[in-house]
Amino acid sequence: MHQFTIEPLLGSNLDVAGFNIAFTNSALWMLITAVVLWIFMLGGMKRELVPGRWQMTVETFTGFIDDMLEANVGKAGRKYVPYIFSLFMFILFANLLGLLPLGIVGVHPFTFTSHFTVTGVLAIISFSIVLLVGFYKHGFHFFSLFVPHGTPLPMIPIIFPIELISFMVRPFSLGLRLFVAMMAGHVLLEVLSSFVIDGWNAGAGFGLLVGVPSFLLMIGICALEILVAAIQAYVFALLSSLYINDAENLH
């Protein structure tokens, strides 16, 4: 589990109000992810009359998010494109950079989305936007979200707390899904790599019997992890847009 250990890089003894605020490997890779995303966007914002491949790639991603929000939220969803796009791309780049086999600036790749503290904060941000938009647009009528249309009056005392609890669990399930998916994939790769190393250390025969199949399986899992990295970023953005739809289009 060493690959998931958060290690201080600078200011390991720096405490504020009893909390250690050292610059860690997790913070470093968040910074690297933000810089890579900024460079990606900078190269695609040239607005040339005949767009190049880089600009077309950026426009494809933005168009994809725009279409997703329009399908889930409607025309009102366009104002959320910057947030959902940033969320999707940040998670996507974080997941992909965590799969790098070699480090950058001498630091081993670190998948900070494999920590629930990170995914949980991202989920809470989305959840907070839903609450702010819901109460700003609808006031106390927002509570009608917890009473489905057509619910019989005697059933409201039962349905309301069930719907309320289901709503409050959303940020937990949203953050947990991404955290579990990324952590499970990295653990599986670690286990298979130990089979490869231990197999060849045990001898050529055992290496051919266990090491080679494990190595081939690792290649397949790596390809699957790239797909999972994209899918999890999409699912996080999709669910965030669906939650925003509840606040925007409350009936």
JSON list of C-alpha atoms in Angstrom, two decimals:
[
{"chain": "A", "resi": 1, "resn": "MET", "atom": "CA", "xyz": [0.00, 0.00, 0.00]},
{"chain": "A", "resi": 2, "resn": "HIS", "atom": "CA", "xyz": [3.06, 2.26, -0.18]},
{"chain": "A", "resi": 3, "resn": "GLN", "atom": "CA", "xyz": [1.84, 3.73, -3.47]},
{"chain": "A", "resi": 4, "resn": "PHE", "atom": "CA", "xyz": [-1.07, 5.34, -1.62]},
{"chain": "A", "resi": 5, "resn": "THR", "atom": "CA", "xyz": [1.07, 6.88, 1.14]},
{"chain": "A", "resi": 6, "resn": "ILE", "atom": "CA", "xyz": [0.99, 10.67, 1.36]},
{"chain": "A", "resi": 7, "resn": "GLU", "atom": "CA", "xyz": [4.51, 11.89, 2.03]},
{"chain": "A", "resi": 8, "resn": "PRO", "atom": "CA", "xyz": [5.60, 15.45, 2.87]},
{"chain": "A", "resi": 9, "resn": "LEU", "atom": "CA", "xyz": [8.02, 17.04, 0.40]},
{"chain": "A", "resi": 10, "resn": "LEU", "atom": "CA", "xyz": [8.38, 20.53, 1.87]},
{"chain": "A", "resi": 11, "resn": "GLY", "atom": "CA", "xyz": [7.59, 21.98, 5.28]},
{"chain": "A", "resi": 12, "resn": "SER", "atom": "CA", "xyz": [7.06, 18.69, 7.07]},
{"chain": "A", "resi": 13, "resn": "ASN", "atom": "CA", "xyz": [7.15, 20.49, 10.42]},
{"chain": "A", "resi": 14, "resn": "LEU", "atom": "CA", "xyz": [4.85, 23.32, 9.36]},
{"chain": "A", "resi": 15, "resn": "ASP", "atom": "CA", "xyz": [1.72, 23.35, 11.54]},
{"chain": "A", "resi": 16, "resn": "VAL", "atom": "CA", "xyz": [-1.18, 25.82, 11.64]},
{"chain": "A", "resi": 17, "resn": "ALA", "atom": "CA", "xyz": [-3.76, 25.52, 14.42]},
{"chain": "A", "resi": 18, "resn": "GLY", "atom": "CA", "xyz": [-2.57, 22.00, 15.12]},
{"chain": "A", "resi": 19, "resn": "PHE", "atom": "CA", "xyz": [-2.86, 20.89, 11.48]},
{"chain": "A", "resi": 20, "resn": "ASN", "atom": "CA", "xyz": [0.14, 19.94, 9.37]},
{"chain": "A", "resi": 21, "resn": "ILE", "atom": "CA", "xyz": [0.11, 21.90, 6.10]},
{"chain": "A", "resi": 22, "resn": "ALA", "atom": "CA", "xyz": [3.22, 20.42, 4.50]},
{"chain": "A", "resi": 23, "resn": "PHE", "atom": "CA", "xyz": [3.48, 20.35, 0.71]},
{"chain": "A", "resi": 24, "resn": "THR", "atom": "CA", "xyz": [2.99, 16.66, -0.04]},
{"chain": "A", "resi": 25, "resn": "ASN", "atom": "CA", "xyz": [3.30, 14.36, -3.05]},
{"chain": "A", "resi": 26, "resn": "SER", "atom": "CA", "xyz": [-0.48, 14.52, -3.35]},
{"chain": "A", "resi": 27, "resn": "ALA", "atom": "CA", "xyz": [-0.40, 18.33, -3.53]},
{"chain": "A", "resi": 28, "resn": "LEU", "atom": "CA", "xyz": [2.44, 18.17, -6.05]},
{"chain": "A", "resi": 29, "resn": "TRP", "atom": "CA", "xyz": [0.48, 15.95, -8.41]},
{"chain": "A", "resi": 30, "resn": "MET", "atom": "CA", "xyz": [-2.60, 18.13, -8.04]},
{"chain": "A", "resi": 31, "resn": "LEU", "atom": "CA", "xyz": [-0.40, 21.04, -9.10]},
{"chain": "A", "resi": 32, "resn": "ILE", "atom": "CA", "xyz": [1.07, 19.04, -11.99]},
{"chain": "A", "resi": 33, "resn": "THR", "atom": "CA", "xyz": [-2.44, 18.07, -13.10]},
{"chain": "A", "resi": 34, "resn": "ALA", "atom": "CA", "xyz": [-3.59, 21.68, -13.00]},
{"chain": "A", "resi": 35, "resn": "VAL", "atom": "CA", "xyz": [-0.53, 22.84, -15.00]},
{"chain": "A", "resi": 36, "resn": "VAL", "atom": "CA", "xyz": [-0.97, 20.09, -17.63]},
{"chain": "A", "resi": 37, "resn": "LEU", "atom": "CA", "xyz": [-4.66, 20.98, -17.94]},
{"chain": "A", "resi": 38, "resn": "TRP", "atom": "CA", "xyz": [-3.79, 24.68, -18.28]},
{"chain": "A", "resi": 39, "resn": "ILE", "atom": "CA", "xyz": [-1.26, 23.92, -21.03]},
{"chain": "A", "resi": 40, "resn": "PHE", "atom": "CA", "xyz": [-3.82, 21.69, -22.77]},
{"chain": "A", "resi": 41, "resn": "MET", "atom": "CA", "xyz": [-6.40, 24.48, -22.74]},
{"chain": "A", "resi": 42, "resn": "LEU", "atom": "CA", "xyz": [-3.88, 27.18, -23.67]},
{"chain": "A", "resi": 43, "resn": "GLY", "atom": "CA", "xyz": [-2.85, 25.28, -26.78]},
{"chain": "A", "resi": 44, "resn": "GLY", "atom": "CA", "xyz": [-6.45, 24.79, -27.84]},
{"chain": "A", "resi": 45, "resn": "MET", "atom": "CA", "xyz": [-7.70, 28.37, -27.42]},
{"chain": "A", "resi": 46, "resn": "LYS", "atom": "CA", "xyz": [-6.02, 29.89, -30.46]},
{"chain": "A", "resi": 47, "resn": "ARG", "atom": "CA", "xyz": [-9.39, 30.27, -32.24]},
{"chain": "A", "resi": 48, "resn": "GLU", "atom": "CA", "xyz": [-7.90, 29.82, -35.67]},
{"chain": "A", "resi": 49, "resn": "LEU", "atom": "CA", "xyz": [-10.24, 29.97, -38.67]},
{"chain": "A", "resi": 50, "resn": "VAL", "atom": "CA", "xyz": [-9.02, 26.54, -39.72]},
{"chain": "A", "resi": 51, "resn": "PRO", "atom": "CA", "xyz": [-8.53, 24.75, -36.37]},
{"chain": "A", "resi": 52, "resn": "GLY", "atom": "CA", "xyz": [-5.57, 22.48, -35.89]},
{"chain": "A", "resi": 53, "resn": "ARG", "atom": "CA", "xyz": [-5.67, 19.10, -34.18]},
{"chain": "A", "resi": 54, "resn": "TRP", "atom": "CA", "xyz": [-5.01, 20.55, -30.73]},
{"chain": "A", "resi": 55, "resn": "GLN", "atom": "CA", "xyz": [-7.79, 23.11, -31.04]},
{"chain": "A", "resi": 56, "resn": "MET", "atom": "CA", "xyz": [-10.15, 20.49, -32.44]},
{"chain": "A", "resi": 57, "resn": "THR", "atom": "CA", "xyz": [-9.39, 18.21, -29.47]},
{"chain": "A", "resi": 58, "resn": "VAL", "atom": "CA", "xyz": [-10.25, 20.95, -26.96]},
{"chain": "A", "resi": 59, "resn": "GLU", "atom": "CA", "xyz": [-13.39, 21.88, -28.89]},
{"chain": "A", "resi": 60, "resn": "THR", "atom": "CA", "xyz": [-14.42, 18.22, -29.00]},
{"chain": "A", "resi": 61, "resn": "PHE", "atom": "CA", "xyz": [-14.20, 17.93, -25.22]},
{"chain": "A", "resi": 62, "resn": "THR", "atom": "CA", "xyz": [-16.03, 21.20, -24.60]},
{"chain": "A", "resi": 63, "resn": "GLY", "atom": "CA", "xyz": [-18.70, 20.22, -27.14]},
{"chain": "A", "resi": 64, "resn": "PHE", "atom": "CA", "xyz": [-19.07, 16.85, -25.44]},
{"chain": "A", "resi": 65, "resn": "ILE", "atom": "CA", "xyz": [-19.67, 18.47, -22.03]},
{"chain": "A", "resi": 66, "resn": "ASP", "atom": "CA", "xyz": [-21.99, 21.07, -23.55]},
{"chain": "A", "resi": 67, "resn": "ASP", "atom": "CA", "xyz": [-24.10, 18.36, -25.21]},
{"chain": "A", "resi": 68, "resn": "MET", "atom": "CA", "xyz": [-24.21, 16.34, -21.97]},
{"chain": "A", "resi": 69, "resn": "LEU", "atom": "CA", "xyz": [-25.44, 19.32, -19.97]},
{"chain": "A", "resi": 70, "resn": "GLU", "atom": "CA", "xyz": [-28.01, 20.29, -22.58]},
{"chain": "A", "resi": 71, "resn": "ALA", "atom": "CA", "xyz": [-29.36, 16.73, -22.60]},
{"chain": "A", "resi": 72, "resn": "ASN", "atom": "CA", "xyz": [-29.55, 16.51, -18.79]},
{"chain": "A", "resi": 73, "resn": "VAL", "atom": "CA", "xyz": [-30.29, 20.09, -17.70]},
{"chain": "A", "resi": 74, "resn": "GLY", "atom": "CA", "xyz": [-31.55, 21.81, -20.83]},
{"chain": "A", "resi": 75, "resn": "LYS", "atom": "CA", "xyz": [-30.59, 25.23, -22.15]},
{"chain": "A", "resi": 76, "resn": "ALA", "atom": "CA", "xyz": [-30.03, 26.41, -18.58]},
{"chain": "A", "resi": 77, "resn": "GLY", "atom": "CA", "xyz": [-27.18, 23.92, -18.29]},
{"chain": "A", "resi": 78, "resn": "ARG", "atom": "CA", "xyz": [-24.90, 25.96, -20.57]},
{"chain": "A", "resi": 79, "resn": "LYS", "atom": "CA", "xyz": [-23.80, 28.24, -17.72]},
{"chain": "A", "resi": 80, "resn": "TYR", "atom": "CA", "xyz": [-22.44, 25.20, -15.88]},
{"chain": "A", "resi": 81, "resn": "VAL", "atom": "CA", "xyz": [-20.19, 24.12, -18.78]},
{"chain": "A", "resi": 82, "resn": "PRO", "atom": "CA", "xyz": [-17.03, 25.78, -17.33]},
{"chain": "A", "resi": 83, "resn": "TYR", "atom": "CA", "xyz": [-17.45, 24.01, -13.99]},
{"chain": "A", "resi": 84, "resn": "ILE", "atom": "CA", "xyz": [-18.41, 20.56, -15.30]},
{"chain": "A", "resi": 85, "resn": "PHE", "atom": "CA", "xyz": [-15.74, 20.75, -18.01]},
{"chain": "A", "resi": 86, "resn": "SER", "atom": "CA", "xyz": [-13.06, 21.69, -15.46]},
{"chain": "A", "resi": 87, "resn": "LEU", "atom": "CA", "xyz": [-14.24, 18.93, -13.14]},
{"chain": "A", "resi": 88, "resn": "PHE", "atom": "CA", "xyz": [-14.24, 16.30, -15.90]},
{"chain": "A", "resi": 89, "resn": "MET", "atom": "CA", "xyz": [-10.84, 17.26, -17.34]},
{"chain": "A", "resi": 90, "resn": "PHE", "atom": "CA", "xyz": [-9.19, 17.61, -13.92]},
{"chain": "A", "resi": 91, "resn": "ILE", "atom": "CA", "xyz": [-10.30, 14.12, -12.85]},
{"chain": "A", "resi": 92, "resn": "LEU", "atom": "CA", "xyz": [-9.43, 12.65, -16.26]},
{"chain": "A", "resi": 93, "resn": "PHE", "atom": "CA", "xyz": [-5.91, 14.09, -16.27]},
{"chain": "A", "resi": 94, "resn": "ALA", "atom": "CA", "xyz": [-5.38, 13.12, -12.62]},
{"chain": "A", "resi": 95, "resn": "ASN", "atom": "CA", "xyz": [-6.38, 9.51, -13.35]},
{"chain": "A", "resi": 96, "resn": "LEU", "atom": "CA", "xyz": [-4.20, 9.27, -16.46]},
{"chain": "A", "resi": 97, "resn": "LEU", "atom": "CA", "xyz": [-1.14, 10.91, -14.89]},
{"chain": "A", "resi": 98, "resn": "GLY", "atom": "CA", "xyz": [-1.40, 8.46, -12.00]},
{"chain": "A", "resi": 99, "resn": "LEU", "atom": "CA", "xyz": [-0.88, 5.63, -14.48]},
{"chain": "A", "resi": 100, "resn": "LEU", "atom": "CA", "xyz": [2.47, 6.91, -15.73]},
{"chain": "A", "resi": 101, "resn": "PRO", "atom": "CA", "xyz": [5.17, 4.25, -15.32]},
{"chain": "A", "resi": 102, "resn": "LEU", "atom": "CA", "xyz": [7.90, 6.86, -14.75]},
{"chain": "A", "resi": 103, "resn": "GLY", "atom": "CA", "xyz": [7.98, 9.83, -12.44]},
{"chain": "A", "resi": 104, "resn": "ILE", "atom": "CA", "xyz": [8.17, 13.55, -13.20]},
{"chain": "A", "resi": 105, "resn": "VAL", "atom": "CA", "xyz": [10.75, 15.83, -11.55]},
{"chain": "A", "resi": 106, "resn": "GLY", "atom": "CA", "xyz": [12.07, 12.80, -9.69]},
{"chain": "A", "resi": 107, "resn": "VAL", "atom": "CA", "xyz": [8.78, 11.99, -7.93]},
{"chain": "A", "resi": 108, "resn": "HIS", "atom": "CA", "xyz": [6.90, 8.75, -8.51]},
{"chain": "A", "resi": 109, "resn": "PRO", "atom": "CA", "xyz": [3.41, 9.21, -10.02]},
{"chain": "A", "resi": 110, "resn": "PHE", "atom": "CA", "xyz": [0.70, 9.55, -7.40]},
{"chain": "A", "resi": 111, "resn": "THR", "atom": "CA", "xyz": [-3.01, 9.06, -8.07]},
{"chain": "A", "resi": 112, "resn": "PHE", "atom": "CA", "xyz": [-4.58, 11.50, -5.65]},
{"chain": "A", "resi": 113, "resn": "THR", "atom": "CA", "xyz": [-8.07, 10.46, -6.80]},
{"chain": "A", "resi": 114, "resn": "SER", "atom": "CA", "xyz": [-7.40, 7.18, -4.97]},
{"chain": "A", "resi": 115, "resn": "HIS", "atom": "CA", "xyz": [-7.89, 9.11, -1.72]},
{"chain": "A", "resi": 116, "resn": "PHE", "atom": "CA", "xyz": [-11.40, 9.67, -0.45]},
{"chain": "A", "resi": 117, "resn": "THR", "atom": "CA", "xyz": [-10.42, 13.03, 1.05]},
{"chain": "A", "resi": 118, "resn": "VAL", "atom": "CA", "xyz": [-9.85, 14.37, -2.48]},
{"chain": "A", "resi": 119, "resn": "THR", "atom": "CA", "xyz": [-12.83, 12.77, -4.22]},
{"chain": "A", "resi": 120, "resn": "GLY", "atom": "CA", "xyz": [-15.01, 13.62, -1.24]},
{"chain": "A", "resi": 121, "resn": "VAL", "atom": "CA", "xyz": [-14.12, 17.32, -1.45]},
{"chain": "A", "resi": 122, "resn": "LEU", "atom": "CA", "xyz": [-14.85, 17.33, -5.20]},
{"chain": "A", "resi": 123, "resn": "ALA", "atom": "CA", "xyz": [-18.23, 15.70, -4.49]},
{"chain": "A", "resi": 124, "resn": "ILE", "atom": "CA", "xyz": [-19.02, 18.21, -1.72]},
{"chain": "A", "resi": 125, "resn": "ILE", "atom": "CA", "xyz": [-18.28, 21.09, -4.11]},
{"chain": "A", "resi": 126, "resn": "SER", "atom": "CA", "xyz": [-20.81, 19.70, -6.61]},
{"chain": "A", "resi": 127, "resn": "PHE", "atom": "CA", "xyz": [-23.30, 19.06, -3.82]},
{"chain": "A", "resi": 128, "resn": "SER", "atom": "CA", "xyz": [-22.86, 22.60, -2.49]},
{"chain": "A", "resi": 129, "resn": "ILE", "atom": "CA", "xyz": [-23.60, 24.05, -5.94]},
{"chain": "A", "resi": 130, "resn": "VAL", "atom": "CA", "xyz": [-26.82, 22.03, -6.05]},
{"chain": "A", "resi": 131, "resn": "LEU", "atom": "CA", "xyz": [-27.89, 23.39, -2.65]},
{"chain": "A", "resi": 132, "resn": "LEU", "atom": "CA", "xyz": [-26.98, 26.99, -3.52]},
{"chain": "A", "resi": 133, "resn": "VAL", "atom": "CA", "xyz": [-28.78, 26.89, -6.87]},
{"chain": "A", "resi": 134, "resn": "GLY", "atom": "CA", "xyz": [-31.78, 25.05, -5.44]},
{"chain": "A", "resi": 135, "resn": "PHE", "atom": "CA", "xyz": [-32.41, 27.44, -2.54]},
{"chain": "A", "resi": 136, "resn": "TYR", "atom": "CA", "xyz": [-31.54, 30.53, -4.62]},
{"chain": "A", "resi": 137, "resn": "LYS", "atom": "CA", "xyz": [-34.01, 29.67, -7.39]},
{"chain": "A", "resi": 138, "resn": "HIS", "atom": "CA", "xyz": [-36.78, 27.98, -5.41]},
{"chain": "A", "resi": 139, "resn": "GLY", "atom": "CA", "xyz": [-36.38, 28.98, -1.78]},
{"chain": "A", "resi": 140, "resn": "PHE", "atom": "CA", "xyz": [-38.08, 26.62, 0.65]},
{"chain": "A", "resi": 141, "resn": "HIS", "atom": "CA", "xyz": [-39.95, 25.09, -2.29]},
{"chain": "A", "resi": 142, "resn": "PHE", "atom": "CA", "xyz": [-36.69, 23.21, -2.89]},
{"chain": "A", "resi": 143, "resn": "PHE", "atom": "CA", "xyz": [-37.80, 20.81, -0.15]},
{"chain": "A", "resi": 144, "resn": "SER", "atom": "CA", "xyz": [-40.53, 19.59, -2.52]},
{"chain": "A", "resi": 145, "resn": "LEU", "atom": "CA", "xyz": [-37.71, 17.66, -4.21]},
{"chain": "A", "resi": 146, "resn": "PHE", "atom": "CA", "xyz": [-38.03, 15.16, -1.37]},
{"chain": "A", "resi": 147, "resn": "VAL", "atom": "CA", "xyz": [-41.74, 14.61, -1.99]},
{"chain": "A", "resi": 148, "resn": "PRO", "atom": "CA", "xyz": [-42.27, 12.99, -5.42]},
{"chain": "A", "resi": 149, "resn": "HIS", "atom": "CA", "xyz": [-45.20, 14.34, -7.40]},
{"chain": "A", "resi": 150, "resn": "GLY", "atom": "CA", "xyz": [-48.40, 12.46, -6.70]},
{"chain": "A", "resi": 151, "resn": "THR", "atom": "CA", "xyz": [-47.34, 11.11, -3.30]},
{"chain": "A", "resi": 152, "resn": "PRO", "atom": "CA", "xyz": [-50.45, 10.45, -1.14]},
{"chain": "A", "resi": 153, "resn": "LEU", "atom": "CA", "xyz": [-50.67, 12.75, 1.87]},
{"chain": "A", "resi": 154, "resn": "PRO", "atom": "CA", "xyz": [-50.47, 9.94, 4.47]},
{"chain": "A", "resi": 155, "resn": "MET", "atom": "CA", "xyz": [-47.24, 8.68, 2.85]},
{"chain": "A", "resi": 156, "resn": "ILE", "atom": "CA", "xyz": [-45.40, 12.02, 3.01]},
{"chain": "A", "resi": 157, "resn": "PRO", "atom": "CA", "xyz": [-44.06, 11.53, 6.60]},
{"chain": "A", "resi": 158, "resn": "ILE", "atom": "CA", "xyz": [-42.51, 8.26, 5.42]},
{"chain": "A", "resi": 159, "resn": "ILE", "atom": "CA", "xyz": [-41.33, 9.27, 1.93]},
{"chain": "A", "resi": 160, "resn": "PHE", "atom": "CA", "xyz": [-39.84, 12.64, 2.95]},
{"chain": "A", "resi": 161, "resn": "PRO", "atom": "CA", "xyz": [-37.12, 11.30, 5.34]},
{"chain": "A", "resi": 162, "resn": "ILE", "atom": "CA", "xyz": [-36.28, 8.47, 2.93]},
{"chain": "A", "resi": 163, "resn": "GLU", "atom": "CA", "xyz": [-35.79, 10.92, 0.05]},
{"chain": "A", "resi": 164, "resn": "LEU", "atom": "CA", "xyz": [-33.90, 13.34, 2.30]},
{"chain": "A", "resi": 165, "resn": "ILE", "atom": "CA", "xyz": [-31.46, 10.66, 3.45]},
{"chain": "A", "resi": 166, "resn": "SER", "atom": "CA", "xyz": [-31.02, 9.50, -0.15]},
{"chain": "A", "resi": 167, "resn": "PHE", "atom": "CA", "xyz": [-30.23, 13.08, -1.16]},
{"chain": "A", "resi": 168, "resn": "MET", "atom": "CA", "xyz": [-27.75, 13.63, 1.68]},
{"chain": "A", "resi": 169, "resn": "VAL", "atom": "CA", "xyz": [-25.88, 10.40, 0.80]},
{"chain": "A", "resi": 170, "resn": "ARG", "atom": "CA", "xyz": [-25.22, 11.63, -2.76]},
{"chain": "A", "resi": 171, "resn": "PRO", "atom": "CA", "xyz": [-21.85, 13.33, -2.12]},
{"chain": "A", "resi": 172, "resn": "PHE", "atom": "CA", "xyz": [-20.65, 10.27, -0.20]},
{"chain": "A", "resi": 173, "resn": "SER", "atom": "CA", "xyz": [-21.58, 7.84, -2.98]},
{"chain": "A", "resi": 174, "resn": "LEU", "atom": "CA", "xyz": [-20.23, 10.19, -5.66]},
{"chain": "A", "resi": 175, "resn": "GLY", "atom": "CA", "xyz": [-16.83, 10.49, -4.00]},
{"chain": "A", "resi": 176, "resn": "LEU", "atom": "CA", "xyz": [-16.70, 6.83, -2.96]},
{"chain": "A", "resi": 177, "resn": "ARG", "atom": "CA", "xyz": [-17.29, 5.53, -6.49]},
{"chain": "A", "resi": 178, "resn": "LEU", "atom": "CA", "xyz": [-14.25, 7.30, -7.94]},
{"chain": "A", "resi": 179, "resn": "PHE", "atom": "CA", "xyz": [-12.04, 6.53, -4.94]},
{"chain": "A", "resi": 180, "resn": "VAL", "atom": "CA", "xyz": [-12.83, 2.79, -4.97]},
{"chain": "A", "resi": 181, "resn": "ALA", "atom": "CA", "xyz": [-12.43, 2.41, -8.74]},
{"chain": "A", "resi": 182, "resn": "MET", "atom": "CA", "xyz": [-9.00, 4.03, -8.84]},
{"chain": "A", "resi": 183, "resn": "MET", "atom": "CA", "xyz": [-7.68, 2.37, -5.70]},
{"chain": "A", "resi": 184, "resn": "ALA", "atom": "CA", "xyz": [-8.87, -1.10, -6.74]},
{"chain": "A", "resi": 185, "resn": "GLY", "atom": "CA", "xyz": [-7.22, -0.85, -10.15]},
{"chain": "A", "resi": 186, "resn": "HIS", "atom": "CA", "xyz": [-3.86, 0.20, -8.71]},
{"chain": "A", "resi": 187, "resn": "VAL", "atom": "CA", "xyz": [-3.96, -2.52, -6.05]},
{"chain": "A", "resi": 188, "resn": "LEU", "atom": "CA", "xyz": [-4.66, -5.13, -8.73]},
{"chain": "A", "resi": 189, "resn": "LEU", "atom": "CA", "xyz": [-1.69, -3.95, -10.81]},
{"chain": "A", "resi": 190, "resn": "GLU", "atom": "CA", "xyz": [0.52, -4.06, -7.72]},
{"chain": "A", "resi": 191, "resn": "VAL", "atom": "CA", "xyz": [-0.55, -7.64, -6.95]},
{"chain": "A", "resi": 192, "resn": "LEU", "atom": "CA", "xyz": [0.06, -8.81, -10.52]},
{"chain": "A", "resi": 193, "resn": "SER", "atom": "CA", "xyz": [3.47, -7.13, -10.63]},
{"chain": "A", "resi": 194, "resn": "SER", "atom": "CA", "xyz": [4.44, -8.97, -7.44]},
{"chain": "A", "resi": 195, "resn": "PHE", "atom": "CA", "xyz": [3.46, -12.24, -9.16]},
{"chain": "A", "resi": 196, "resn": "VAL", "atom": "CA", "xyz": [5.76, -11.38, -12.08]},
{"chain": "A", "resi": 197, "resn": "ILE", "atom": "CA", "xyz": [8.74, -10.51, -9.86]},
{"chain": "A", "resi": 198, "resn": "ASP", "atom": "CA", "xyz": [8.29, -13.38, -7.41]},
{"chain": "A", "resi": 199, "resn": "GLY", "atom": "CA", "xyz": [7.68, -15.82, -10.26]},
{"chain": "A", "resi": 200, "resn": "TRP", "atom": "CA", "xyz": [10.97, -15.05, -11.99]},
{"chain": "A", "resi": 201, "resn": "ASN", "atom": "CA", "xyz": [12.84, -14.94, -8.68]},
{"chain": "A", "resi": 202, "resn": "ALA", "atom": "CA", "xyz": [11.62, -18.48, -7.99]},
{"chain": "A", "resi": 203, "resn": "GLY", "atom": "CA", "xyz": [13.17, -19.78, -11.21]},
{"chain": "A", "resi": 204, "resn": "ALA", "atom": "CA", "xyz": [12.72, -19.84, -14.97]},
{"chain": "A", "resi": 205, "resn": "GLY", "atom": "CA", "xyz": [10.11, -22.62, -14.86]},
{"chain": "A", "resi": 206, "resn": "PHE", "atom": "CA", "xyz": [7.95, -20.88, -12.29]},
{"chain": "A", "resi": 207, "resn": "GLY", "atom": "CA", "xyz": [8.48, -17.60, -14.12]},
{"chain": "A", "resi": 208, "resn": "LEU", "atom": "CA", "xyz": [7.11, -19.05, -17.36]},
{"chain": "A", "resi": 209, "resn": "LEU", "atom": "CA", "xyz": [4.21, -20.63, -15.52]},
{"chain": "A", "resi": 210, "resn": "VAL", "atom": "CA", "xyz": [3.22, -17.62, -13.37]},
{"chain": "A", "resi": 211, "resn": "GLY", "atom": "CA", "xyz": [5.31, -14.60, -14.39]},
{"chain": "A", "resi": 212, "resn": "VAL", "atom": "CA", "xyz": [4.51, -14.49, -18.11]},
{"chain": "A", "resi": 213, "resn": "PRO", "atom": "CA", "xyz": [0.69, -14.91, -17.75]},
{"chain": "A", "resi": 214, "resn": "SER", "atom": "CA", "xyz": [0.69, -12.30, -14.97]},
{"chain": "A", "resi": 215, "resn": "PHE", "atom": "CA", "xyz": [2.68, -9.89, -17.14]},
{"chain": "A", "resi": 216, "resn": "LEU", "atom": "CA", "xyz": [0.28, -10.35, -20.07]},
{"chain": "A", "resi": 217, "resn": "LEU", "atom": "CA", "xyz": [-2.65, -9.85, -17.72]},
{"chain": "A", "resi": 218, "resn": "MET", "atom": "CA", "xyz": [-0.99, -6.67, -16.44]},
{"chain": "A", "resi": 219, "resn": "ILE", "atom": "CA", "xyz": [-0.88, -5.28, -19.97]},
{"chain": "A", "resi": 220, "resn": "GLY", "atom": "CA", "xyz": [-4.60, -5.95, -20.35]},
{"chain": "A", "resi": 221, "resn": "ILE", "atom": "CA", "xyz": [-5.38, -4.43, -16.95]},
{"chain": "A", "resi": 222, "resn": "CYS", "atom": "CA", "xyz": [-3.32, -1.33, -17.84]},
{"chain": "A", "resi": 223, "resn": "ALA", "atom": "CA", "xyz": [-5.41, -0.85, -20.98]},
{"chain": "A", "resi": 224, "resn": "LEU", "atom": "CA", "xyz": [-8.55, -1.36, -18.90]},
{"chain": "A", "resi": 225, "resn": "GLU", "atom": "CA", "xyz": [-7.31, 1.17, -16.33]},
{"chain": "A", "resi": 226, "resn": "ILE", "atom": "CA", "xyz": [-7.01, 3.81, -19.06]},
{"chain": "A", "resi": 227, "resn": "LEU", "atom": "CA", "xyz": [-10.63, 3.12, -20.00]},
{"chain": "A", "resi": 228, "resn": "VAL", "atom": "CA", "xyz": [-11.70, 3.18, -16.34]},
{"chain": "A", "resi": 229, "resn": "ALA", "atom": "CA", "xyz": [-9.88, 6.49, -15.84]},
{"chain": "A", "resi": 230, "resn": "ALA", "atom": "CA", "xyz": [-11.98, 8.07, -18.60]},
{"chain": "A", "resi": 231, "resn": "ILE", "atom": "CA", "xyz": [-15.22, 6.36, -17.57]},
{"chain": "A", "resi": 232, "resn": "GLN", "atom": "CA", "xyz": [-14.91, 7.43, -13.93]},
{"chain": "A", "resi": 233, "resn": "ALA", "atom": "CA", "xyz": [-14.26, 11.05, -14.94]},
{"chain": "A", "resi": 234, "resn": "TYR", "atom": "CA", "xyz": [-17.32, 10.90, -17.18]},
{"chain": "A", "resi": 235, "resn": "VAL", "atom": "CA", "xyz": [-19.52, 9.30, -14.50]},
{"chain": "A", "resi": 236, "resn": "PHE", "atom": "CA", "xyz": [-18.48, 11.92, -11.94]},
{"chain": "A", "resi": 237, "resn": "ALA", "atom": "CA", "xyz": [-19.29, 14.76, -14.36]},
{"chain": "A", "resi": 238, "resn": "LEU", "atom": "CA", "xyz": [-22.52, 13.09, -15.50]},
{"chain": "A", "resi": 239, "resn": "LEU", "atom": "CA", "xyz": [-23.86, 12.57, -11.98]},
{"chain": "A", "resi": 240, "resn": "SER", "atom": "CA", "xyz": [-22.88, 16.12, -11.04]},
{"chain": "A", "resi": 241, "resn": "SER", "atom": "CA", "xyz": [-24.89, 17.41, -14.00]},
{"chain": "A", "resi": 242, "resn": "LEU", "atom": "CA", "xyz": [-27.87, 15.25, -13.03]},
{"chain": "A", "resi": 243, "resn": "TYR", "atom": "CA", "xyz": [-27.75, 16.63, -9.48]},
{"chain": "A", "resi": 244, "resn": "ILE", "atom": "CA", "xyz": [-27.65, 20.17, -10.89]},
{"chain": "A", "resi": 245, "resn": "ASN", "atom": "CA", "xyz": [-30.69, 19.31, -12.99]},
{"chain": "A", "resi": 246, "resn": "ASP", "atom": "CA", "xyz": [-32.63, 18.55, -9.79]},
{"chain": "A", "resi": 247, "resn": "ALA", "atom": "CA", "xyz": [-31.92, 22.08, -8.58]},
{"chain": "A", "resi": 248, "resn": "GLU", "atom": "CA", "xyz": [-32.49, 23.83, -11.91]},
{"chain": "A", "resi": 249, "resn": "ASN", "atom": "CA", "xyz": [-35.64, 22.06, -13.09]},
{"chain": "A", "resi": 250, "resn": "LEU", "atom": "CA", "xyz": [-37.55, 21.51, -9.86]},
{"chain": "A", "resi": 251, "resn": "HIS", "atom": "CA", "xyz": [-41.27, 20.99, -10.44]}
]
